[in-house]
């Protein structure tokens, strides 16, 4: 849309210059009132061309009018430059060349006339090329936009897949732990419990002693296996809020305070990874685009959502801040949406980023 | 024809407009004649300026529609923009033609020397068309009603002066006289001269045709559909 | 002096009022330029260039419209948009109105002087007695402002007051016979000579050119007397309206 | 039936997207409230949906017609209440309405009847022959609405019909909208005032930065943020209350004291209020309790961190 207007803007510029030149010629060299009507007629045709997309054939009236005025005024020769330009502009330059034939009929052959025609041809030709190039670029831009959208869609699907995978992994792990507990711990504990019951009814002290011994060894074994299970299940890398805290610890450009509330354990790991990405993006943005001296990060878990708020006290530097940081936020927005949440930013009162994600329903 | 009817109604709704639309032409009838200049009585030359003013005042109604959002409302209604424009212009043209008729008829009754009343009437009508089209093109550029009017007013005064309505072109330097031809006001003054000096009929036709050409050009330029 | 602190802003507003600048500065300059081209070399019976007369008349005639800014500012600040705010503010509104009157007149006068300077510097017109001309420009500026204040205070609807001020300006230009000769009638003749501030001030300047200071003072004093007469009228009207 | 729909509509002004791939559907019989702060793209959305603005990408369909949505037949069924007061100042209220009725092809008796109806509907019958020049803001707004009613549109689009007017006129307008719905008109209603939407809309679409942030019924939207509750205690001895202890109650996210008033923001849910109250009561007499339920304003605040109503009244 804007590309086309740009092109017509240039064409209109040339048309206006052309009429300025004709008027100058007319005032300077030929002041017959009647020949001014020639200019008016041509101007009418040109403004029609400006308003409506007319086919190239509609340049014939221009030529006809000029030819009719040949005997009366020399301005009409120069006026032929307009059809030359218009045809060249539409990529029909052979037609333009045919107008040069008119030079043969000019009673006084002027070099200026020839050069003016050549100039019009050249400008028209240039505009044609320019328009084609623009067309090409536009097409490429469209294709790229399409490709980007495709990518974003794939990304969303991947995110969805990641979410289900991580959930699957969690379930698997839970199952493994449950089985381990059942297999070793459960077995031993049940045994110990039975042995204790038997001990209560045991009359023979020797038997009671051996039962107690069994209880002891079973409990020892189960303690051991419990320790092992817990050790296996405890992650080595920090997760959840610790990760966010660590990110803040490493970030020392400005003062950042963290407030948290609610039951942070109900937030799933894949959600933490998004929140962490948001936090990092926000902090980078603050450093890069604003003069903030302090920022406040709030993580709230309440009811069915988790909410991350990053607010700084700076005034964002206007101009390109928006566009530069756009792609990062855009992708985060996509991810947030893929997880059923939303992300929005505002620069009204310091930089503010809000990311809201729904929590998994328990059970 | 709803739009046409209401445009007429709105044109006369405002008291200032009403006075302007009726009193100005009547005043023009009774202005005295000069000595040798202008070709007809003063009022008949100044009526050209009146036409220019009336045209912009009327066209402002359309501008108001655009600025106030009525045009938005209409573009949602089953009405073509072309029909909206056409009916408005028709209404304005009717008003201007009536004014011209009043001036010519009034002058004839009041005993002014009009030479050829029919030719004069035709000249006024074609100049009215040109003035309307110019006003239309002018307002399509502006957003503020007052700015558009005051700017145009200054231009009218300049154009009337340069076109030879206020002062005879004969005293102009050569260059200015040539430039004057570009202005529609020149053709209006030329038409008055031609009527007063009893030029052949074809001359009148030529001048009227030129004025109509101006009208067409500006109509094409001014009929672009704008919303804001 | 709370009013004094507002004067600066009144002047700023005046200076940034582009439409007024266009109408009262750009248009006369354009017209004078055109006239100077058209009338170059032409002289009247007395051998003085036509253009002198035209330039003088135009500079003074545009002063007739100088009061319109005073009128619109008064209306906006005291009667329309800012009315409530001004009424509750603890300052003297009469004095404020007066400051607008003075600032508007001074601005109009400055525009007139600027046009004069333009004709002198660019168009090469020699003013016979520029001090005297400036005095008359000042008189005209003050008179037109006072008249406009009377209109805006005397008439309820602002648009009517605006029309009246236009009638005042265009009317006196017409009565002075600048567009076409006025009919031969005692009333028109009076309004075309001693009843018309425009012809009076033009006459005063012309009289000085031929050295007739008595006539010059006489004509200028009539304008001054008009100001002296209308000033109390304005005060009465203004007080009644402001209350 | 779907009366109007937009599919991934994109509209750019320069490089910034006023509508960023918007999807929207309006079904017969709904009142859809379009909510968003100033500059969210509400007016652009409406202008795109009515064909006033051409869009850069996407598909718009009106009354099931996506090939030629802005045909005369479709326009005949569409009504638009503009944000500006687009009425004729020179014409009386009745004449202005007759103008618009005429535009929609109504003639003579029919026209008279419909105009009288529309005037009656907005409560301006007594002012039928007055020029709107002297009307109050609310009356002009009502006339502005009446202009879009004479042809009885099936789908009425109202762009901020209640900006800058008195509560009485506003209530009148809201009642009229309800009444229109009862008569079977489908309405798309934009505003940045959440009370209005809460009152009348059957479905709410929240718009921010050219995107649909959330949509659903008022109840659904509130459900999504029904996580917080603001509880205000008026107490006899505010200093005696151990704020730390209150803060440590599970679910409480914020406690603040001003004068004899203690404001606690806590997760909503059974039991919380009890627990807080018991702590407070241990240390002081409680004079009054007030608990605010979340409203749409909170929904918006939660989703975007922005107030809906900043800068209201600046136009």
mmCIF file of N, CA, C and O in Angstrom, chain D residues 44-118:
data_model
loop_
_atom_site.group_PDB
_atom_site.id
_atom_site.type_symbol
_atom_site.label_atom_id
_atom_site.label_comp_id
_atom_site.label_asym_id
_atom_site.label_seq_id
_atom_site.Cartn_x
_atom_site.Cartn_y
_atom_site.Cartn_z
ATOM 1 N N UNK D 44 -9.982 1.758 15.606
ATOM 2 C CA UNK D 44 -9.454 1.197 14.368
ATOM 3 C C UNK D 44 -10.190 -0.101 14.033
ATOM 4 O O UNK D 44 -10.558 -0.339 12.881
ATOM 5 N N UNK D 45 -10.409 -0.908 15.051
ATOM 6 C CA UNK D 45 -11.099 -2.171 14.819
ATOM 7 C C UNK D 45 -12.484 -1.923 14.236
ATOM 8 O O UNK D 45 -12.886 -2.566 13.267
ATOM 9 N N UNK D 46 -13.174 -0.942 14.806
ATOM 10 C CA UNK D 46 -14.521 -0.668 14.335
ATOM 11 C C UNK D 46 -14.500 -0.116 12.917
ATOM 12 O O UNK D 46 -15.309 -0.495 12.064
ATOM 13 N N UNK D 47 -13.528 0.749 12.652
ATOM 14 C CA UNK D 47 -13.466 1.313 11.307
ATOM 15 C C UNK D 47 -13.112 0.236 10.288
ATOM 16 O O UNK D 47 -13.551 0.289 9.143
ATOM 17 N N UNK D 48 -12.318 -0.734 10.711
ATOM 18 C CA UNK D 48 -11.998 -1.829 9.794
ATOM 19 C C UNK D 48 -13.229 -2.703 9.572
ATOM 20 O O UNK D 48 -13.521 -3.109 8.455
ATOM 21 N N UNK D 49 -13.955 -2.947 10.641
ATOM 22 C CA UNK D 49 -15.107 -3.836 10.552
ATOM 23 C C UNK D 49 -16.228 -3.219 9.719
ATOM 24 O O UNK D 49 -17.021 -3.928 9.115
ATOM 25 N N UNK D 50 -16.289 -1.885 9.690
ATOM 26 C CA UNK D 50 -17.356 -1.237 8.932
ATOM 27 C C UNK D 50 -16.895 -0.812 7.544
ATOM 28 O O UNK D 50 -17.651 -0.209 6.802
ATOM 29 N N UNK D 51 -15.636 -1.104 7.222
ATOM 30 C CA UNK D 51 -15.174 -0.779 5.878
ATOM 31 C C UNK D 51 -14.724 0.652 5.693
ATOM 32 O O UNK D 51 -14.431 1.075 4.578
ATOM 33 N N UNK D 52 -14.678 1.423 6.777
ATOM 34 C CA UNK D 52 -14.217 2.800 6.640
ATOM 35 C C UNK D 52 -12.727 2.810 6.352
ATOM 36 O O UNK D 52 -12.231 3.586 5.549
ATOM 37 N N UNK D 53 -12.006 1.912 7.018
ATOM 38 C CA UNK D 53 -10.568 1.805 6.804
ATOM 39 C C UNK D 53 -10.280 0.522 6.053
ATOM 40 O O UNK D 53 -10.769 -0.538 6.451
ATOM 41 N N UNK D 54 -9.509 0.580 4.991
ATOM 42 C CA UNK D 54 -9.074 -0.676 4.376
ATOM 43 C C UNK D 54 -7.997 -1.322 5.242
ATOM 44 O O UNK D 54 -7.177 -0.617 5.819
ATOM 45 N N UNK D 55 -8.021 -2.663 5.339
ATOM 46 C CA UNK D 55 -7.021 -3.319 6.182
ATOM 47 C C UNK D 55 -5.907 -3.875 5.315
ATOM 48 O O UNK D 55 -6.052 -4.022 4.104
ATOM 49 N N UNK D 56 -4.781 -4.172 5.953
ATOM 50 C CA UNK D 56 -3.627 -4.646 5.203
ATOM 51 C C UNK D 56 -3.699 -6.146 4.918
ATOM 52 O O UNK D 56 -3.247 -6.609 3.880
ATOM 53 N N UNK D 57 -4.217 -6.886 5.879
ATOM 54 C CA UNK D 57 -4.315 -8.333 5.694
ATOM 55 C C UNK D 57 -5.535 -8.840 6.427
ATOM 56 O O UNK D 57 -6.058 -8.166 7.306
ATOM 57 N N UNK D 58 -5.937 -10.030 6.084
ATOM 58 C CA UNK D 58 -7.007 -10.657 6.839
ATOM 59 C C UNK D 58 -8.344 -10.584 6.126
ATOM 60 O O UNK D 58 -8.469 -9.987 5.060
ATOM 61 N N UNK D 59 -9.332 -11.228 6.749
ATOM 62 C CA UNK D 59 -10.617 -11.321 6.096
ATOM 63 C C UNK D 59 -11.707 -10.807 7.019
ATOM 64 O O UNK D 59 -11.718 -11.102 8.216
ATOM 65 N N UNK D 60 -12.612 -10.031 6.441
ATOM 66 C CA UNK D 60 -13.731 -9.505 7.212
ATOM 67 C C UNK D 60 -15.000 -10.000 6.567
ATOM 68 O O UNK D 60 -15.116 -9.977 5.334
ATOM 69 N N UNK D 61 -15.928 -10.470 7.377
ATOM 70 C CA UNK D 61 -17.197 -10.813 6.759
ATOM 71 C C UNK D 61 -18.343 -10.247 7.580
ATOM 72 O O UNK D 61 -18.279 -10.176 8.811
ATOM 73 N N UNK D 62 -19.353 -9.775 6.860
ATOM 74 C CA UNK D 62 -20.534 -9.206 7.500
ATOM 75 C C UNK D 62 -21.740 -10.000 7.046
ATOM 76 O O UNK D 62 -21.901 -10.265 5.849
ATOM 77 N N UNK D 63 -22.581 -10.380 7.983
ATOM 78 C CA UNK D 63 -23.805 -11.108 7.678
ATOM 79 C C UNK D 63 -23.504 -12.302 6.787
ATOM 80 O O UNK D 63 -24.199 -12.579 5.811
ATOM 81 N N UNK D 64 -22.407 -12.994 7.096
ATOM 82 C CA UNK D 64 -22.062 -14.210 6.380
ATOM 83 C C UNK D 64 -21.477 -13.991 4.999
ATOM 84 O O UNK D 64 -21.249 -14.950 4.270
ATOM 85 N N UNK D 65 -21.237 -12.753 4.640
ATOM 86 C CA UNK D 65 -20.733 -12.475 3.297
ATOM 87 C C UNK D 65 -19.300 -11.979 3.405
ATOM 88 O O UNK D 65 -19.052 -10.871 3.883
ATOM 89 N N UNK D 66 -18.340 -12.793 3.016
ATOM 90 C CA UNK D 66 -16.961 -12.325 3.119
ATOM 91 C C UNK D 66 -16.411 -11.889 1.766
ATOM 92 O O UNK D 66 -15.341 -11.310 1.686
ATOM 93 N N UNK D 67 -17.145 -12.186 0.679
ATOM 94 C CA UNK D 67 -16.673 -11.762 -0.646
ATOM 95 C C UNK D 67 -16.842 -10.268 -0.828
ATOM 96 O O UNK D 67 -15.933 -9.556 -1.218
ATOM 97 N N UNK D 68 -18.021 -9.802 -0.492
ATOM 98 C CA UNK D 68 -18.304 -8.374 -0.646
ATOM 99 C C UNK D 68 -19.045 -7.895 0.609
ATOM 100 O O UNK D 68 -20.234 -7.633 0.583
ATOM 101 N N UNK D 69 -18.301 -7.813 1.725
ATOM 102 C CA UNK D 69 -18.984 -7.544 2.997
ATOM 103 C C UNK D 69 -19.644 -6.169 3.052
ATOM 104 O O UNK D 69 -20.600 -5.978 3.802
ATOM 105 N N UNK D 70 -19.123 -5.221 2.271
ATOM 106 C CA UNK D 70 -19.648 -3.855 2.402
ATOM 107 C C UNK D 70 -20.607 -3.499 1.270
ATOM 108 O O UNK D 70 -20.611 -2.376 0.776
ATOM 109 N N UNK D 71 -21.394 -4.466 0.865
ATOM 110 C CA UNK D 71 -22.368 -4.186 -0.190
ATOM 111 C C UNK D 71 -23.504 -3.354 0.403
ATOM 112 O O UNK D 71 -23.674 -3.289 1.620
ATOM 113 N N UNK D 72 -24.265 -2.725 -0.473
ATOM 114 C CA UNK D 72 -25.366 -1.886 0.005
ATOM 115 C C UNK D 72 -26.358 -2.689 0.847
ATOM 116 O O UNK D 72 -26.864 -2.207 1.853
ATOM 117 N N UNK D 73 -26.598 -3.931 0.407
ATOM 118 C CA UNK D 73 -27.565 -4.744 1.146
ATOM 119 C C UNK D 73 -27.081 -4.977 2.573
ATOM 120 O O UNK D 73 -27.869 -4.957 3.523
ATOM 121 N N UNK D 74 -25.765 -5.184 2.731
ATOM 122 C CA UNK D 74 -25.236 -5.389 4.073
ATOM 123 C C UNK D 74 -25.229 -4.101 4.874
ATOM 124 O O UNK D 74 -25.492 -4.091 6.066
ATOM 125 N N UNK D 75 -24.887 -3.000 4.179
ATOM 126 C CA UNK D 75 -24.858 -1.716 4.877
ATOM 127 C C UNK D 75 -26.234 -1.364 5.418
ATOM 128 O O UNK D 75 -26.365 -0.706 6.443
ATOM 129 N N UNK D 76 -27.247 -1.796 4.688
ATOM 130 C CA UNK D 76 -28.611 -1.501 5.102
ATOM 131 C C UNK D 76 -28.917 -2.108 6.474
ATOM 132 O O UNK D 76 -29.748 -1.598 7.204
ATOM 133 N N UNK D 77 -28.199 -3.186 6.788
ATOM 134 C CA UNK D 77 -28.486 -3.873 8.044
ATOM 135 C C UNK D 77 -27.543 -3.449 9.165
ATOM 136 O O UNK D 77 -27.560 -4.007 10.243
ATOM 137 N N UNK D 78 -26.694 -2.488 8.850
ATOM 138 C CA UNK D 78 -25.639 -2.114 9.782
ATOM 139 C C UNK D 78 -25.889 -0.709 10.303
ATOM 140 O O UNK D 78 -26.308 0.170 9.560
ATOM 141 N N UNK D 79 -25.672 -0.493 11.596
ATOM 142 C CA UNK D 79 -25.787 0.854 12.138
ATOM 143 C C UNK D 79 -24.505 1.216 12.857
ATOM 144 O O UNK D 79 -23.888 0.363 13.487
ATOM 145 N N UNK D 80 -24.082 2.463 12.742
ATOM 146 C CA UNK D 80 -22.846 2.873 13.407
ATOM 147 C C UNK D 80 -23.113 4.116 14.246
ATOM 148 O O UNK D 80 -23.627 5.114 13.750
ATOM 149 N N UNK D 81 -22.762 4.035 15.516
ATOM 150 C CA UNK D 81 -22.793 5.234 16.363
ATOM 151 C C UNK D 81 -21.357 5.690 16.496
ATOM 152 O O UNK D 81 -20.536 4.999 17.081
ATOM 153 N N UNK D 82 -21.051 6.814 15.904
ATOM 154 C CA UNK D 82 -19.653 7.241 15.858
ATOM 155 C C UNK D 82 -19.213 7.786 17.203
ATOM 156 O O UNK D 82 -20.014 8.185 18.021
ATOM 157 N N UNK D 83 -17.905 7.796 17.371
ATOM 158 C CA UNK D 83 -17.347 8.333 18.606
ATOM 159 C C UNK D 83 -17.519 9.850 18.646
ATOM 160 O O UNK D 83 -17.871 10.403 19.684
ATOM 161 N N UNK D 84 -17.270 10.501 17.508
ATOM 162 C CA UNK D 84 -17.548 11.922 17.449
ATOM 163 C C UNK D 84 -19.062 12.101 17.423
ATOM 164 O O UNK D 84 -19.788 11.213 17.007
ATOM 165 N N UNK D 85 -19.511 13.281 17.840
ATOM 166 C CA UNK D 85 -20.936 13.543 17.748
ATOM 167 C C UNK D 85 -21.210 14.019 16.333
ATOM 168 O O UNK D 85 -21.038 15.185 16.011
ATOM 169 N N UNK D 86 -21.573 13.091 15.471
ATOM 170 C CA UNK D 86 -21.755 13.427 14.063
ATOM 171 C C UNK D 86 -23.220 13.722 13.794
ATOM 172 O O UNK D 86 -23.939 12.906 13.240
ATOM 173 N N UNK D 87 -23.668 14.877 14.251
ATOM 174 C CA UNK D 87 -25.037 15.305 13.948
ATOM 175 C C UNK D 87 -24.965 16.681 13.307
ATOM 176 O O UNK D 87 -23.968 17.378 13.435
ATOM 177 N N UNK D 88 -26.026 17.029 12.621
ATOM 178 C CA UNK D 88 -26.031 18.331 11.956
ATOM 179 C C UNK D 88 -26.401 19.414 12.954
ATOM 180 O O UNK D 88 -27.455 19.359 13.571
ATOM 181 N N UNK D 89 -25.530 20.394 13.096
ATOM 182 C CA UNK D 89 -25.803 21.464 14.046
ATOM 183 C C UNK D 89 -26.900 22.394 13.532
ATOM 184 O O UNK D 89 -27.615 23.013 14.305
ATOM 185 N N UNK D 90 -27.013 22.489 12.224
ATOM 186 C CA UNK D 90 -27.940 23.478 11.673
ATOM 187 C C UNK D 90 -29.370 22.955 11.626
ATOM 188 O O UNK D 90 -30.309 23.738 11.538
ATOM 189 N N UNK D 91 -29.493 21.619 11.621
ATOM 190 C CA UNK D 91 -30.827 21.057 11.440
ATOM 191 C C UNK D 91 -31.420 20.671 12.794
ATOM 192 O O UNK D 91 -30.684 20.310 13.716
ATOM 193 N N UNK D 92 -32.740 20.730 12.896
ATOM 194 C CA UNK D 92 -33.362 20.297 14.143
ATOM 195 C C UNK D 92 -33.181 18.793 14.302
ATOM 196 O O UNK D 92 -32.843 18.092 13.345
ATOM 197 N N UNK D 93 -33.405 18.333 15.529
ATOM 198 C CA UNK D 93 -33.193 16.916 15.801
ATOM 199 C C UNK D 93 -33.991 16.065 14.830
ATOM 200 O O UNK D 93 -33.498 15.093 14.258
ATOM 201 N N UNK D 94 -35.228 16.482 14.613
ATOM 202 C CA UNK D 94 -36.104 15.694 13.753
ATOM 203 C C UNK D 94 -35.601 15.694 12.313
ATOM 204 O O UNK D 94 -35.524 14.643 11.668
ATOM 205 N N UNK D 95 -35.201 16.867 11.858
ATOM 206 C CA UNK D 95 -34.714 16.952 10.474
ATOM 207 C C UNK D 95 -33.468 16.108 10.269
ATOM 208 O O UNK D 95 -33.318 15.415 9.265
ATOM 209 N N UNK D 96 -32.560 16.189 11.263
ATOM 210 C CA UNK D 96 -31.340 15.393 11.166
ATOM 211 C C UNK D 96 -31.650 13.918 11.031
ATOM 212 O O UNK D 96 -31.067 13.221 10.201
ATOM 213 N N UNK D 97 -32.605 13.461 11.825
ATOM 214 C CA UNK D 97 -32.974 12.047 11.751
ATOM 215 C C UNK D 97 -33.627 11.728 10.414
ATOM 216 O O UNK D 97 -33.393 10.668 9.837
ATOM 217 N N UNK D 98 -34.441 12.661 9.944
ATOM 218 C CA UNK D 98 -35.083 12.412 8.644
ATOM 219 C C UNK D 98 -34.042 12.281 7.549
ATOM 220 O O UNK D 98 -34.188 11.503 6.615
ATOM 221 N N UNK D 99 -32.984 13.065 7.689
ATOM 222 C CA UNK D 99 -31.897 12.964 6.714
ATOM 223 C C UNK D 99 -31.360 11.536 6.670
ATOM 224 O O UNK D 99 -31.286 10.921 5.614
ATOM 225 N N UNK D 100 -31.022 11.027 7.856
ATOM 226 C CA UNK D 100 -30.421 9.687 7.864
ATOM 227 C C UNK D 100 -31.434 8.623 7.466
ATOM 228 O O UNK D 100 -31.093 7.655 6.796
ATOM 229 N N UNK D 101 -32.693 8.836 7.864
ATOM 230 C CA UNK D 101 -33.719 7.886 7.443
ATOM 231 C C UNK D 101 -33.814 7.875 5.924
ATOM 232 O O UNK D 101 -33.944 6.820 5.298
ATOM 233 N N UNK D 102 -33.713 9.053 5.325
ATOM 234 C CA UNK D 102 -33.786 9.158 3.864
ATOM 235 C C UNK D 102 -32.631 8.453 3.196
ATOM 236 O O UNK D 102 -32.782 7.811 2.159
ATOM 237 N N UNK D 103 -31.459 8.572 3.814
ATOM 238 C CA UNK D 103 -30.273 7.908 3.279
ATOM 239 C C UNK D 103 -30.498 6.403 3.206
ATOM 240 O O UNK D 103 -30.047 5.735 2.293
ATOM 241 N N UNK D 104 -31.237 5.894 4.202
ATOM 242 C CA UNK D 104 -31.465 4.452 4.227
ATOM 243 C C UNK D 104 -32.725 4.069 3.456
ATOM 244 O O UNK D 104 -33.273 2.993 3.656
ATOM 245 N N UNK D 105 -33.196 4.988 2.638
ATOM 246 C CA UNK D 105 -34.266 4.634 1.719
ATOM 247 C C UNK D 105 -35.657 4.633 2.318
ATOM 248 O O UNK D 105 -36.589 4.113 1.707
ATOM 249 N N UNK D 106 -35.832 5.189 3.505
ATOM 250 C CA UNK D 106 -37.184 5.252 4.066
ATOM 251 C C UNK D 106 -37.926 6.438 3.451
ATOM 252 O O UNK D 106 -37.334 7.483 3.207
ATOM 253 N N UNK D 107 -39.213 6.268 3.227
ATOM 254 C CA UNK D 107 -39.975 7.331 2.583
ATOM 255 C C UNK D 107 -41.232 7.684 3.377
ATOM 256 O O UNK D 107 -41.778 6.854 4.102
ATOM 257 N N UNK D 108 -41.654 8.890 3.227
ATOM 258 C CA UNK D 108 -42.895 9.468 3.783
ATOM 259 C C UNK D 108 -43.353 8.930 5.146
ATOM 260 O O UNK D 108 -42.699 9.145 6.146
ATOM 261 N N UNK D 109 -44.507 8.201 5.110
ATOM 262 C CA UNK D 109 -45.132 7.802 6.375
ATOM 263 C C UNK D 109 -44.174 6.967 7.215
ATOM 264 O O UNK D 109 -43.995 7.195 8.402
ATOM 265 N N UNK D 110 -43.565 6.000 6.506
ATOM 266 C CA UNK D 110 -42.625 5.107 7.171
ATOM 267 C C UNK D 110 -41.528 5.914 7.853
ATOM 268 O O UNK D 110 -41.190 5.705 9.015
ATOM 269 N N UNK D 111 -41.021 6.900 7.109
ATOM 270 C CA UNK D 111 -39.927 7.717 7.624
ATOM 271 C C UNK D 111 -40.378 8.475 8.861
ATOM 272 O O UNK D 111 -39.717 8.454 9.898
ATOM 273 N N UNK D 112 -41.524 9.114 8.749
ATOM 274 C CA UNK D 112 -42.065 9.895 9.877
ATOM 275 C C UNK D 112 -42.178 9.020 11.116
ATOM 276 O O UNK D 112 -41.799 9.403 12.216
ATOM 277 N N UNK D 113 -42.722 7.825 10.881
ATOM 278 C CA UNK D 113 -42.962 6.924 11.998
ATOM 279 C C UNK D 113 -41.646 6.521 12.668
ATOM 280 O O UNK D 113 -41.497 6.607 13.885
ATOM 281 N N UNK D 114 -40.693 6.135 11.828
ATOM 282 C CA UNK D 114 -39.422 5.655 12.379
ATOM 283 C C UNK D 114 -38.672 6.776 13.103
ATOM 284 O O UNK D 114 -38.052 6.549 14.140
ATOM 285 N N UNK D 115 -38.740 7.982 12.545
ATOM 286 C CA UNK D 115 -38.049 9.100 13.180
ATOM 287 C C UNK D 115 -38.659 9.384 14.543
ATOM 288 O O UNK D 115 -37.950 9.544 15.548
ATOM 289 N N UNK D 116 -39.998 9.369 14.582
ATOM 290 C CA UNK D 116 -40.672 9.612 15.863
ATOM 291 C C UNK D 116 -40.299 8.528 16.863
ATOM 292 O O UNK D 116 -40.029 8.804 18.037
ATOM 293 N N UNK D 117 -40.235 7.286 16.362
ATOM 294 C CA UNK D 117 -39.847 6.173 17.225
ATOM 295 C C UNK D 117 -38.452 6.366 17.797
ATOM 296 O O UNK D 117 -38.236 6.220 18.999
ATOM 297 N N UNK D 118 -37.542 6.716 16.914
ATOM 298 C CA UNK D 118 -36.148 6.856 17.344
ATOM 299 C C UNK D 118 -36.033 7.969 18.377
ATOM 300 O O UNK D 118 -35.340 7.823 19.385
#
